[in-house]
Amino acid sequence: MASKVMEVVKNIDIKRYMGRWYEIASFPSRFQPKDGADTRATYTLIQDGTIHVLDETWCNGKRDYIEGTAYKADPKSDEAKLKVKFYVPPFLPVIPVVGDYWVLYIDEDYQYALIGQPSRRYLWILCRRPHLDDEIYNQLVEKGKAEGYDVSKLCKTPQSDSPPSEDGPKDDKGIWWIKSILGK
């Protein structure tokens, strides 16, 4: 099933896609802390057409974050295939790391989305609110399965009823990044 060509959203309204998205579920990855909660991404359109990316998560009450840039993989294509570039380590940004960010599904109101990438090693379910209705969640899981993902690897992300503010204590040493690379 993994050999199936993935269907990607076409003609996405990138301005409507901007803003805050909460991670409802994802495949575990080395670049996200295992004990992260209230994970979210905020996208801001920049005048040159690129997108500022702010990924945040909270570990042990501290806000961890990394910033990057997203851009269309092929500016001439109508498909929602983006590249996302982060510099690591975040406390001394010297090494660019680029990954694929494909919008596989988005509802017509731009309230929830399914994000993947061509190797099918990563999958995210995102929502504008910290919680997503179970019926919609299950529909997105089925869409992921239909695209060839092993959805048994999806882990729900703990989200608070009242999301934390950005003003909380920060892990300003980038320790979360080192821990996540080491798989802790």
PDB file of C-alpha atoms in Angstrom:
ATOM      1  CA  MET A   1       0.000   0.000   0.000  1.00  0.00           C
ATOM      2  CA  ALA A   2       2.923   2.367   0.639  1.00  0.00           C
ATOM      3  CA  SER A   3       3.627   2.469  -3.101  1.00  0.00           C
ATOM      4  CA  LYS A   4       0.349   4.342  -3.703  1.00  0.00           C
ATOM      5  CA  VAL A   5       0.917   7.891  -4.897  1.00  0.00           C
ATOM      6  CA  MET A   6      -0.214  10.231  -2.139  1.00  0.00           C
ATOM      7  CA  GLU A   7      -3.010  12.646  -2.848  1.00  0.00           C
ATOM      8  CA  VAL A   8      -2.083  16.156  -1.811  1.00  0.00           C
ATOM      9  CA  VAL A   9      -4.376  19.156  -1.440  1.00  0.00           C
ATOM     10  CA  LYS A  10      -4.390  21.330  -4.540  1.00  0.00           C
ATOM     11  CA  ASN A  11      -4.867  25.100  -4.675  1.00  0.00           C
ATOM     12  CA  ILE A  12      -4.598  25.606  -0.917  1.00  0.00           C
ATOM     13  CA  ASP A  13      -5.437  29.125   0.242  1.00  0.00           C
ATOM     14  CA  ILE A  14      -2.166  29.751   2.041  1.00  0.00           C
ATOM     15  CA  LYS A  15      -3.457  32.932   3.724  1.00  0.00           C
ATOM     16  CA  ARG A  16      -6.327  30.965   5.295  1.00  0.00           C
ATOM     17  CA  TYR A  17      -3.865  28.289   6.416  1.00  0.00           C
ATOM     18  CA  MET A  18      -1.828  30.802   8.427  1.00  0.00           C
ATOM     19  CA  GLY A  19      -2.281  31.068  12.176  1.00  0.00           C
ATOM     20  CA  ARG A  20      -2.143  28.641  15.068  1.00  0.00           C
ATOM     21  CA  TRP A  21      -2.620  24.888  14.773  1.00  0.00           C
ATOM     22  CA  TYR A  22      -2.687  22.457  17.699  1.00  0.00           C
ATOM     23  CA  GLU A  23      -1.124  19.026  17.334  1.00  0.00           C
ATOM     24  CA  ILE A  24      -3.866  16.502  18.091  1.00  0.00           C
ATOM     25  CA  ALA A  25      -1.785  13.433  17.227  1.00  0.00           C
ATOM     26  CA  SER A  26       1.465  12.555  15.501  1.00  0.00           C
ATOM     27  CA  PHE A  27       3.945   9.784  14.858  1.00  0.00           C
ATOM     28  CA  PRO A  28       6.705   9.876  17.484  1.00  0.00           C
ATOM     29  CA  SER A  29       9.860  11.461  16.118  1.00  0.00           C
ATOM     30  CA  ARG A  30      13.404  12.154  17.205  1.00  0.00           C
ATOM     31  CA  PHE A  31      12.965  15.891  16.797  1.00  0.00           C
ATOM     32  CA  GLN A  32      10.085  16.272  19.267  1.00  0.00           C
ATOM     33  CA  PRO A  33      10.392  15.680  23.025  1.00  0.00           C
ATOM     34  CA  LYS A  34       8.689  12.459  24.163  1.00  0.00           C
ATOM     35  CA  ASP A  35       7.097  14.204  27.147  1.00  0.00           C
ATOM     36  CA  GLY A  36       5.884  17.275  25.233  1.00  0.00           C
ATOM     37  CA  ALA A  37       2.346  18.551  25.812  1.00  0.00           C
ATOM     38  CA  ASP A  38       0.255  21.396  24.429  1.00  0.00           C
ATOM     39  CA  THR A  39       2.259  21.127  21.203  1.00  0.00           C
ATOM     40  CA  ARG A  40       1.315  23.661  18.565  1.00  0.00           C
ATOM     41  CA  ALA A  41       2.566  25.404  15.445  1.00  0.00           C
ATOM     42  CA  THR A  42       2.006  28.995  14.399  1.00  0.00           C
ATOM     43  CA  TYR A  43       2.450  29.968  10.763  1.00  0.00           C
ATOM     44  CA  THR A  44       2.914  33.565   9.607  1.00  0.00           C
ATOM     45  CA  LEU A  45       3.077  34.615   5.962  1.00  0.00           C
ATOM     46  CA  ILE A  46       6.105  36.769   5.201  1.00  0.00           C
ATOM     47  CA  GLN A  47       6.062  39.441   2.501  1.00  0.00           C
ATOM     48  CA  ASP A  48       8.406  37.425   0.236  1.00  0.00           C
ATOM     49  CA  GLY A  49       5.902  34.528   0.165  1.00  0.00           C
ATOM     50  CA  THR A  50       7.743  32.299   2.619  1.00  0.00           C
ATOM     51  CA  ILE A  51       6.209  31.263   5.929  1.00  0.00           C
ATOM     52  CA  HIS A  52       7.651  31.819   9.392  1.00  0.00           C
ATOM     53  CA  VAL A  53       7.182  28.631  11.450  1.00  0.00           C
ATOM     54  CA  LEU A  54       7.074  28.620  15.251  1.00  0.00           C
ATOM     55  CA  ASP A  55       6.799  25.127  16.755  1.00  0.00           C
ATOM     56  CA  GLU A  56       6.171  25.045  20.506  1.00  0.00           C
ATOM     57  CA  THR A  57       5.745  22.357  23.135  1.00  0.00           C
ATOM     58  CA  TRP A  58       5.747  22.324  26.927  1.00  0.00           C
ATOM     59  CA  CYS A  59       7.904  19.919  28.937  1.00  0.00           C
ATOM     60  CA  ASN A  60       7.858  19.929  32.726  1.00  0.00           C
ATOM     61  CA  GLY A  61       6.084  23.292  32.709  1.00  0.00           C
ATOM     62  CA  LYS A  62       8.660  24.973  30.458  1.00  0.00           C
ATOM     63  CA  ARG A  63       8.062  26.239  26.950  1.00  0.00           C
ATOM     64  CA  ASP A  64      10.338  24.717  24.338  1.00  0.00           C
ATOM     65  CA  TYR A  65      10.319  26.005  20.795  1.00  0.00           C
ATOM     66  CA  ILE A  66      12.087  26.084  17.475  1.00  0.00           C
ATOM     67  CA  GLU A  67      11.622  28.523  14.614  1.00  0.00           C
ATOM     68  CA  GLY A  68      12.003  27.894  10.926  1.00  0.00           C
ATOM     69  CA  THR A  69      10.853  28.803   7.442  1.00  0.00           C
ATOM     70  CA  ALA A  70       8.502  27.035   5.046  1.00  0.00           C
ATOM     71  CA  TYR A  71       8.226  27.512   1.304  1.00  0.00           C
ATOM     72  CA  LYS A  72       6.621  25.798  -1.683  1.00  0.00           C
ATOM     73  CA  ALA A  73       8.680  22.834  -2.852  1.00  0.00           C
ATOM     74  CA  ASP A  74       7.804  23.694  -6.462  1.00  0.00           C
ATOM     75  CA  PRO A  75       6.570  27.276  -6.902  1.00  0.00           C
ATOM     76  CA  LYS A  76       4.910  26.340 -10.222  1.00  0.00           C
ATOM     77  CA  SER A  77       2.881  23.452  -8.766  1.00  0.00           C
ATOM     78  CA  ASP A  78      -0.682  23.792  -7.462  1.00  0.00           C
ATOM     79  CA  GLU A  79      -0.058  21.043  -4.877  1.00  0.00           C
ATOM     80  CA  ALA A  80       0.318  21.839  -1.163  1.00  0.00           C
ATOM     81  CA  LYS A  81       3.825  20.393  -0.962  1.00  0.00           C
ATOM     82  CA  LEU A  82       6.026  22.543   1.217  1.00  0.00           C
ATOM     83  CA  LYS A  83       9.581  22.344   2.473  1.00  0.00           C
ATOM     84  CA  VAL A  84      10.297  23.352   6.056  1.00  0.00           C
ATOM     85  CA  LYS A  85      13.775  24.457   7.090  1.00  0.00           C
ATOM     86  CA  PHE A  86      14.981  24.628  10.680  1.00  0.00           C
ATOM     87  CA  TYR A  87      18.469  25.428  11.871  1.00  0.00           C
ATOM     88  CA  VAL A  88      19.911  23.200  14.570  1.00  0.00           C
ATOM     89  CA  PRO A  89      20.798  23.261  17.282  1.00  0.00           C
ATOM     90  CA  PRO A  90      18.309  26.056  18.026  1.00  0.00           C
ATOM     91  CA  PHE A  91      20.603  27.736  20.552  1.00  0.00           C
ATOM     92  CA  LEU A  92      23.406  27.964  17.942  1.00  0.00           C
ATOM     93  CA  PRO A  93      21.675  27.775  14.547  1.00  0.00           C
ATOM     94  CA  VAL A  94      24.354  26.601  12.144  1.00  0.00           C
ATOM     95  CA  ILE A  95      23.079  23.423  10.452  1.00  0.00           C
ATOM     96  CA  PRO A  96      20.035  23.664   8.168  1.00  0.00           C
ATOM     97  CA  VAL A  97      17.652  20.706   8.339  1.00  0.00           C
ATOM     98  CA  VAL A  98      15.014  20.579   5.602  1.00  0.00           C
ATOM     99  CA  GLY A  99      11.950  18.357   5.627  1.00  0.00           C
ATOM    100  CA  ASP A 100       8.823  17.799   3.585  1.00  0.00           C
ATOM    101  CA  TYR A 101       5.453  19.120   4.748  1.00  0.00           C
ATOM    102  CA  TRP A 102       2.595  17.891   2.586  1.00  0.00           C
ATOM    103  CA  VAL A 103      -0.992  18.904   3.291  1.00  0.00           C
ATOM    104  CA  LEU A 104      -2.859  15.657   2.590  1.00  0.00           C
ATOM    105  CA  TYR A 105      -6.261  16.923   3.676  1.00  0.00           C
ATOM    106  CA  ILE A 106      -7.853  20.096   4.990  1.00  0.00           C
ATOM    107  CA  ASP A 107     -11.536  20.719   5.630  1.00  0.00           C
ATOM    108  CA  GLU A 108     -13.298  23.467   3.692  1.00  0.00           C
ATOM    109  CA  ASP A 109     -13.343  25.772   6.749  1.00  0.00           C
ATOM    110  CA  TYR A 110      -9.600  25.304   7.404  1.00  0.00           C
ATOM    111  CA  GLN A 111     -10.238  24.005  10.938  1.00  0.00           C
ATOM    112  CA  TYR A 112      -8.430  20.625  10.814  1.00  0.00           C
ATOM    113  CA  ALA A 113      -5.780  19.075   8.618  1.00  0.00           C
ATOM    114  CA  LEU A 114      -3.779  15.939   7.935  1.00  0.00           C
ATOM    115  CA  ILE A 115      -0.081  16.524   7.255  1.00  0.00           C
ATOM    116  CA  GLY A 116       2.421  13.983   5.989  1.00  0.00           C
ATOM    117  CA  GLN A 117       5.469  13.529   3.841  1.00  0.00           C
ATOM    118  CA  PRO A 118       6.576  11.191   1.058  1.00  0.00           C
ATOM    119  CA  SER A 119       8.478   8.595   3.127  1.00  0.00           C
ATOM    120  CA  ARG A 120       5.385   8.141   5.344  1.00  0.00           C
ATOM    121  CA  ARG A 121       7.619   8.231   8.450  1.00  0.00           C
ATOM    122  CA  TYR A 122       5.806  11.256   9.869  1.00  0.00           C
ATOM    123  CA  LEU A 123       2.126  12.087  10.140  1.00  0.00           C
ATOM    124  CA  TRP A 124       0.325  14.854  12.020  1.00  0.00           C
ATOM    125  CA  ILE A 125      -3.297  15.610  12.762  1.00  0.00           C
ATOM    126  CA  LEU A 126      -3.750  19.333  13.391  1.00  0.00           C
ATOM    127  CA  CYS A 127      -6.689  21.418  14.539  1.00  0.00           C
ATOM    128  CA  ARG A 128      -7.369  25.097  15.193  1.00  0.00           C
ATOM    129  CA  ARG A 129      -8.596  24.163  18.672  1.00  0.00           C
ATOM    130  CA  PRO A 130      -6.756  22.096  21.310  1.00  0.00           C
ATOM    131  CA  HIS A 131      -9.328  19.295  21.021  1.00  0.00           C
ATOM    132  CA  LEU A 132     -10.882  17.568  18.026  1.00  0.00           C
ATOM    133  CA  ASP A 133     -14.179  15.696  17.864  1.00  0.00           C
ATOM    134  CA  ASP A 134     -13.601  11.908  17.925  1.00  0.00           C
ATOM    135  CA  GLU A 135     -15.604  11.359  14.750  1.00  0.00           C
ATOM    136  CA  ILE A 136     -13.471  13.836  12.797  1.00  0.00           C
ATOM    137  CA  TYR A 137     -10.298  12.424  14.355  1.00  0.00           C
ATOM    138  CA  ASN A 138     -11.266   8.932  13.197  1.00  0.00           C
ATOM    139  CA  GLN A 139     -12.018  10.218   9.694  1.00  0.00           C
ATOM    140  CA  LEU A 140      -8.540  11.770   9.512  1.00  0.00           C
ATOM    141  CA  VAL A 141      -6.971   8.531  10.763  1.00  0.00           C
ATOM    142  CA  GLU A 142      -8.796   6.652   7.995  1.00  0.00           C
ATOM    143  CA  LYS A 143      -7.541   9.184   5.424  1.00  0.00           C
ATOM    144  CA  GLY A 144      -3.992   8.574   6.654  1.00  0.00           C
ATOM    145  CA  LYS A 145      -4.481   4.837   6.401  1.00  0.00           C
ATOM    146  CA  ALA A 146      -5.830   5.224   2.844  1.00  0.00           C
ATOM    147  CA  GLU A 147      -2.642   7.131   1.949  1.00  0.00           C
ATOM    148  CA  GLY A 148      -0.498   4.204   3.071  1.00  0.00           C
ATOM    149  CA  TYR A 149       0.432   5.270   6.601  1.00  0.00           C
ATOM    150  CA  ASP A 150       0.717   2.782   9.470  1.00  0.00           C
ATOM    151  CA  VAL A 151      -1.752   4.687  11.623  1.00  0.00           C
ATOM    152  CA  SER A 152      -1.150   2.355  14.582  1.00  0.00           C
ATOM    153  CA  LYS A 153       1.911   4.573  15.248  1.00  0.00           C
ATOM    154  CA  LEU A 154      -0.243   7.671  15.872  1.00  0.00           C
ATOM    155  CA  CYS A 155       0.023   8.993  19.432  1.00  0.00           C
ATOM    156  CA  LYS A 156      -2.423  11.553  20.774  1.00  0.00           C
ATOM    157  CA  THR A 157      -0.762  14.721  22.039  1.00  0.00           C
ATOM    158  CA  PRO A 158      -1.860  15.878  25.507  1.00  0.00           C
ATOM    159  CA  GLN A 159      -3.588  19.259  25.209  1.00  0.00           C
ATOM    160  CA  SER A 160      -4.842  21.457  28.059  1.00  0.00           C
ATOM    161  CA  ASP A 161      -8.334  22.911  28.022  1.00  0.00           C
ATOM    162  CA  SER A 162      -6.679  26.309  28.472  1.00  0.00           C
ATOM    163  CA  PRO A 163      -3.509  26.389  26.352  1.00  0.00           C
ATOM    164  CA  PRO A 164      -0.469  27.907  28.060  1.00  0.00           C
ATOM    165  CA  SER A 165       0.721  31.366  27.138  1.00  0.00           C
ATOM    166  CA  GLU A 166       4.041  32.122  25.508  1.00  0.00           C
ATOM    167  CA  ASP A 167       5.052  34.105  28.593  1.00  0.00           C
ATOM    168  CA  GLY A 168       5.824  31.060  30.732  1.00  0.00           C
ATOM    169  CA  PRO A 169       9.294  29.854  31.720  1.00  0.00           C
ATOM    170  CA  LYS A 170      11.441  28.939  28.721  1.00  0.00           C
ATOM    171  CA  ASP A 171      14.053  26.276  28.141  1.00  0.00           C
ATOM    172  CA  ASP A 172      16.492  28.816  26.735  1.00  0.00           C
ATOM    173  CA  LYS A 173      19.442  26.454  26.602  1.00  0.00           C
ATOM    174  CA  GLY A 174      18.001  24.192  23.914  1.00  0.00           C
ATOM    175  CA  ILE A 175      18.295  21.156  26.186  1.00  0.00           C
ATOM    176  CA  TRP A 176      14.996  19.780  24.851  1.00  0.00           C
ATOM    177  CA  TRP A 177      16.523  19.572  21.373  1.00  0.00           C
ATOM    178  CA  ILE A 178      19.531  17.575  22.589  1.00  0.00           C
ATOM    179  CA  LYS A 179      17.278  15.248  24.613  1.00  0.00           C
ATOM    180  CA  SER A 180      14.986  14.649  21.661  1.00  0.00           C
ATOM    181  CA  ILE A 181      17.938  13.761  19.392  1.00  0.00           C
ATOM    182  CA  LEU A 182      19.079  11.268  22.023  1.00  0.00           C
ATOM    183  CA  GLY A 183      15.576   9.817  22.129  1.00  0.00           C
ATOM    184  CA  LYS A 184      14.673  10.957  25.658  1.00  0.00           C
TER     185      LYS A 184
END
